[in-house]
């Protein structure tokens, strides 16, 4: 009888130890910053900062799709190994190269002509002129802008069109 009790006690101690160890495993390294993710290694950034965070890059890219009314594949090539995916580092599309110039242009305009007069609280991210200001949901803004004068020619005469007439008069002068 006594040995049976001893064995039981030993087993329950072992059981307790296993439980204690497995519970503590959940708590060995307390995660101080839940949102922390290792910084991705960007492969082919030529104009954006090399240390840009994933969140910031994602937001920028989503912003471009909204501003131009396109999807990611408007600027990014399909992957050569898996064509159902995009290869974001590939420079095969001219649209990506044009976009690099547009990013630089918008940065320059902000840096030279806005920052001195409208400083942003975050000096490195002065953001006054953005893609959407010109593009307004279209990849080729000059195409619809060149149609703008047509809007005045086709106004509805029953509408209050004093403003349109005023502008037509001004254009004739
Ligand atoms: C208007 C064009 C355009 C659109 C649309 C666009 N991108 Fe980009 N993307 C770029 C350019 C330009 C770069 C390179 C920037 C540089 O050289 O610094 C880039 C770079 C990237 C990179 C970094 C690749 C690397 O490691 O070098 C990722 C990831 C990326 N884009 C994801 C996306 C996703 C996801 C979308 C859709 C939500 C998207 N892009 C839509 C133009 C675009
Ligand atoms: C100052 C106005 C302006 C701003 C700001 C601007 N763009 Fe553009 N963008 C244009 C015009 C105009 C064209 C069309 C040029 C043409 O086709 O003759 C164009 C063309 C493009 C094209 C090529 C489209 C095609 O398929 O032909 C891409 C890509 C592009 N812009 C991306 C961007 C991105 C990304 C930004 C923001 C970083 C941006 N643009 C900011 C005016 C602007």
PDB file of C-alpha atoms in Angstrom, residues 43-172:
ATOM      1  CA  UNK A  43      14.729  44.825 -52.966  1.00  0.00           C
ATOM      2  CA  UNK A  44      14.539  47.676 -55.417  1.00  0.00           C
ATOM      3  CA  UNK A  45      13.673  51.088 -53.993  1.00  0.00           C
ATOM      4  CA  UNK A  46      15.239  53.918 -55.990  1.00  0.00           C
ATOM      5  CA  UNK A  47      13.254  56.943 -54.801  1.00  0.00           C
ATOM      6  CA  UNK A  48      11.439  55.952 -51.603  1.00  0.00           C
ATOM      7  CA  UNK A  49      13.482  55.764 -48.370  1.00  0.00           C
ATOM      8  CA  UNK A  50      15.202  52.377 -47.889  1.00  0.00           C
ATOM      9  CA  UNK A  51      14.008  52.175 -44.283  1.00  0.00           C
ATOM     10  CA  UNK A  52      10.341  52.894 -45.062  1.00  0.00           C
ATOM     11  CA  UNK A  53       8.108  50.727 -42.875  1.00  0.00           C
ATOM     12  CA  UNK A  54       5.778  48.135 -44.369  1.00  0.00           C
ATOM     13  CA  UNK A  55       2.743  50.099 -43.155  1.00  0.00           C
ATOM     14  CA  UNK A  56       3.911  53.325 -44.779  1.00  0.00           C
ATOM     15  CA  UNK A  57       4.775  51.610 -48.065  1.00  0.00           C
ATOM     16  CA  UNK A  58       1.425  49.789 -48.126  1.00  0.00           C
ATOM     17  CA  UNK A  59      -0.400  53.061 -47.525  1.00  0.00           C
ATOM     18  CA  UNK A  60       1.532  54.842 -50.268  1.00  0.00           C
ATOM     19  CA  UNK A  61       0.860  52.053 -52.771  1.00  0.00           C
ATOM     20  CA  UNK A  62      -2.846  51.929 -51.920  1.00  0.00           C
ATOM     21  CA  UNK A  63      -2.895  55.714 -52.310  1.00  0.00           C
ATOM     22  CA  UNK A  64      -1.476  55.403 -55.839  1.00  0.00           C
ATOM     23  CA  UNK A  65      -4.154  52.907 -56.855  1.00  0.00           C
ATOM     24  CA  UNK A  66      -6.899  55.227 -55.582  1.00  0.00           C
ATOM     25  CA  UNK A  67      -5.346  58.366 -57.095  1.00  0.00           C
ATOM     26  CA  UNK A  68      -4.953  56.757 -60.527  1.00  0.00           C
ATOM     27  CA  UNK A  69      -8.047  54.523 -60.432  1.00  0.00           C
ATOM     28  CA  UNK A  70      -5.939  51.418 -61.171  1.00  0.00           C
ATOM     29  CA  UNK A  71      -4.852  48.176 -59.518  1.00  0.00           C
ATOM     30  CA  UNK A  72      -1.350  47.174 -58.387  1.00  0.00           C
ATOM     31  CA  UNK A  73      -0.734  45.448 -61.726  1.00  0.00           C
ATOM     32  CA  UNK A  74      -0.902  48.784 -63.547  1.00  0.00           C
ATOM     33  CA  UNK A  75       2.661  49.419 -62.369  1.00  0.00           C
ATOM     34  CA  UNK A  76       3.835  45.967 -61.272  1.00  0.00           C
ATOM     35  CA  UNK A  77       4.789  42.966 -63.438  1.00  0.00           C
ATOM     36  CA  UNK A  78       3.452  39.449 -62.838  1.00  0.00           C
ATOM     37  CA  UNK A  79       6.001  37.142 -61.229  1.00  0.00           C
ATOM     38  CA  UNK A  80       7.986  34.977 -63.661  1.00  0.00           C
ATOM     39  CA  UNK A  81       7.799  31.927 -61.391  1.00  0.00           C
ATOM     40  CA  UNK A  82       4.149  32.308 -60.312  1.00  0.00           C
ATOM     41  CA  UNK A  83       2.139  34.447 -62.773  1.00  0.00           C
ATOM     42  CA  UNK A  84      -0.817  34.587 -60.357  1.00  0.00           C
ATOM     43  CA  UNK A  85       1.337  36.834 -58.171  1.00  0.00           C
ATOM     44  CA  UNK A  86       3.038  40.181 -58.778  1.00  0.00           C
ATOM     45  CA  UNK A  87       6.787  40.712 -58.570  1.00  0.00           C
ATOM     46  CA  UNK A  88       6.884  44.110 -56.881  1.00  0.00           C
ATOM     47  CA  UNK A  89      10.659  44.512 -57.270  1.00  0.00           C
ATOM     48  CA  UNK A  90      10.589  43.926 -61.061  1.00  0.00           C
ATOM     49  CA  UNK A  91      11.131  47.065 -63.168  1.00  0.00           C
ATOM     50  CA  UNK A  92       9.613  45.679 -66.362  1.00  0.00           C
ATOM     51  CA  UNK A  93       6.711  48.132 -66.631  1.00  0.00           C
ATOM     52  CA  UNK A  94       7.215  51.654 -67.947  1.00  0.00           C
ATOM     53  CA  UNK A  95       4.372  52.825 -65.673  1.00  0.00           C
ATOM     54  CA  UNK A  96       6.516  52.006 -62.632  1.00  0.00           C
ATOM     55  CA  UNK A  97       9.383  54.083 -64.011  1.00  0.00           C
ATOM     56  CA  UNK A  98       7.038  56.998 -64.810  1.00  0.00           C
ATOM     57  CA  UNK A  99       5.625  56.714 -61.287  1.00  0.00           C
ATOM     58  CA  UNK A 100       9.169  57.073 -59.870  1.00  0.00           C
ATOM     59  CA  UNK A 101       9.474  60.369 -61.728  1.00  0.00           C
ATOM     60  CA  UNK A 102       6.050  61.455 -60.457  1.00  0.00           C
ATOM     61  CA  UNK A 103       7.031  60.636 -56.853  1.00  0.00           C
ATOM     62  CA  UNK A 104      10.217  62.694 -57.248  1.00  0.00           C
ATOM     63  CA  UNK A 105       8.286  65.542 -58.875  1.00  0.00           C
ATOM     64  CA  UNK A 106       5.681  65.679 -56.091  1.00  0.00           C
ATOM     65  CA  UNK A 107       8.455  65.525 -53.455  1.00  0.00           C
ATOM     66  CA  UNK A 108      10.340  68.392 -55.118  1.00  0.00           C
ATOM     67  CA  UNK A 109       7.253  70.583 -55.388  1.00  0.00           C
ATOM     68  CA  UNK A 110       6.428  69.974 -51.724  1.00  0.00           C
ATOM     69  CA  UNK A 111      10.007  70.515 -50.581  1.00  0.00           C
ATOM     70  CA  UNK A 112      10.732  73.672 -52.577  1.00  0.00           C
ATOM     71  CA  UNK A 113       7.430  75.483 -52.833  1.00  0.00           C
ATOM     72  CA  UNK A 114       5.298  74.411 -49.869  1.00  0.00           C
ATOM     73  CA  UNK A 115       7.573  73.444 -46.998  1.00  0.00           C
ATOM     74  CA  UNK A 116       8.982  76.987 -46.521  1.00  0.00           C
ATOM     75  CA  UNK A 117       5.475  78.412 -46.092  1.00  0.00           C
ATOM     76  CA  UNK A 118       3.352  75.540 -44.868  1.00  0.00           C
ATOM     77  CA  UNK A 119       5.607  73.495 -42.602  1.00  0.00           C
ATOM     78  CA  UNK A 120       4.135  70.174 -41.604  1.00  0.00           C
ATOM     79  CA  UNK A 121       4.447  68.872 -38.049  1.00  0.00           C
ATOM     80  CA  UNK A 122       6.466  65.977 -39.507  1.00  0.00           C
ATOM     81  CA  UNK A 123       9.218  67.770 -41.459  1.00  0.00           C
ATOM     82  CA  UNK A 124      10.206  64.711 -43.503  1.00  0.00           C
ATOM     83  CA  UNK A 125       6.692  64.084 -44.657  1.00  0.00           C
ATOM     84  CA  UNK A 126       5.497  67.401 -45.984  1.00  0.00           C
ATOM     85  CA  UNK A 127       2.589  66.362 -48.069  1.00  0.00           C
ATOM     86  CA  UNK A 128       0.731  69.133 -49.814  1.00  0.00           C
ATOM     87  CA  UNK A 129       0.774  68.180 -53.487  1.00  0.00           C
ATOM     88  CA  UNK A 130      -0.242  64.563 -53.935  1.00  0.00           C
ATOM     89  CA  UNK A 131      -0.931  62.292 -56.904  1.00  0.00           C
ATOM     90  CA  UNK A 132      -4.688  62.626 -56.531  1.00  0.00           C
ATOM     91  CA  UNK A 133      -4.606  66.414 -56.998  1.00  0.00           C
ATOM     92  CA  UNK A 134      -3.814  65.987 -60.676  1.00  0.00           C
ATOM     93  CA  UNK A 135      -4.909  62.438 -61.348  1.00  0.00           C
ATOM     94  CA  UNK A 136      -8.329  62.448 -59.666  1.00  0.00           C
ATOM     95  CA  UNK A 137      -8.874  58.779 -60.269  1.00  0.00           C
ATOM     96  CA  UNK A 138      -7.456  58.617 -63.823  1.00  0.00           C
ATOM     97  CA  UNK A 139      -4.033  57.464 -65.062  1.00  0.00           C
ATOM     98  CA  UNK A 140      -3.937  60.103 -67.825  1.00  0.00           C
ATOM     99  CA  UNK A 141      -5.254  63.339 -66.345  1.00  0.00           C
ATOM    100  CA  UNK A 142      -4.314  65.392 -69.401  1.00  0.00           C
ATOM    101  CA  UNK A 143      -6.837  63.393 -71.439  1.00  0.00           C
ATOM    102  CA  UNK A 144      -9.878  64.440 -69.457  1.00  0.00           C
ATOM    103  CA  UNK A 145      -8.485  67.905 -68.710  1.00  0.00           C
ATOM    104  CA  UNK A 146      -8.155  68.570 -72.435  1.00  0.00           C
ATOM    105  CA  UNK A 147     -11.879  67.838 -72.708  1.00  0.00           C
ATOM    106  CA  UNK A 148     -12.722  70.384 -70.036  1.00  0.00           C
ATOM    107  CA  UNK A 149     -13.451  73.265 -72.408  1.00  0.00           C
ATOM    108  CA  UNK A 150     -16.135  71.081 -73.989  1.00  0.00           C
ATOM    109  CA  UNK A 151     -18.066  71.186 -70.716  1.00  0.00           C
ATOM    110  CA  UNK A 152     -18.656  74.894 -71.164  1.00  0.00           C
ATOM    111  CA  UNK A 153     -19.749  74.513 -74.769  1.00  0.00           C
ATOM    112  CA  UNK A 154     -22.428  71.974 -73.923  1.00  0.00           C
ATOM    113  CA  UNK A 155     -24.029  73.661 -70.929  1.00  0.00           C
ATOM    114  CA  UNK A 156     -27.728  73.269 -70.423  1.00  0.00           C
ATOM    115  CA  UNK A 157     -29.342  76.613 -71.395  1.00  0.00           C
ATOM    116  CA  UNK A 158     -32.131  76.087 -68.866  1.00  0.00           C
ATOM    117  CA  UNK A 159     -29.647  76.026 -66.032  1.00  0.00           C
ATOM    118  CA  UNK A 160     -28.369  79.114 -64.260  1.00  0.00           C
ATOM    119  CA  UNK A 161     -25.264  79.443 -66.395  1.00  0.00           C
ATOM    120  CA  UNK A 162     -24.154  82.978 -65.660  1.00  0.00           C
ATOM    121  CA  UNK A 163     -20.788  81.715 -64.470  1.00  0.00           C
ATOM    122  CA  UNK A 164     -20.141  79.762 -67.659  1.00  0.00           C
ATOM    123  CA  UNK A 165     -21.080  82.768 -69.798  1.00  0.00           C
ATOM    124  CA  UNK A 166     -18.822  85.005 -67.768  1.00  0.00           C
ATOM    125  CA  UNK A 167     -15.916  82.642 -68.355  1.00  0.00           C
ATOM    126  CA  UNK A 168     -16.644  82.372 -72.074  1.00  0.00           C
ATOM    127  CA  UNK A 169     -16.669  86.181 -72.311  1.00  0.00           C
ATOM    128  CA  UNK A 170     -13.379  86.374 -70.462  1.00  0.00           C
ATOM    129  CA  UNK A 171     -11.843  83.827 -72.821  1.00  0.00           C
ATOM    130  CA  UNK A 172     -12.845  85.847 -75.879  1.00  0.00           C
TER     131      UNK A 172
END
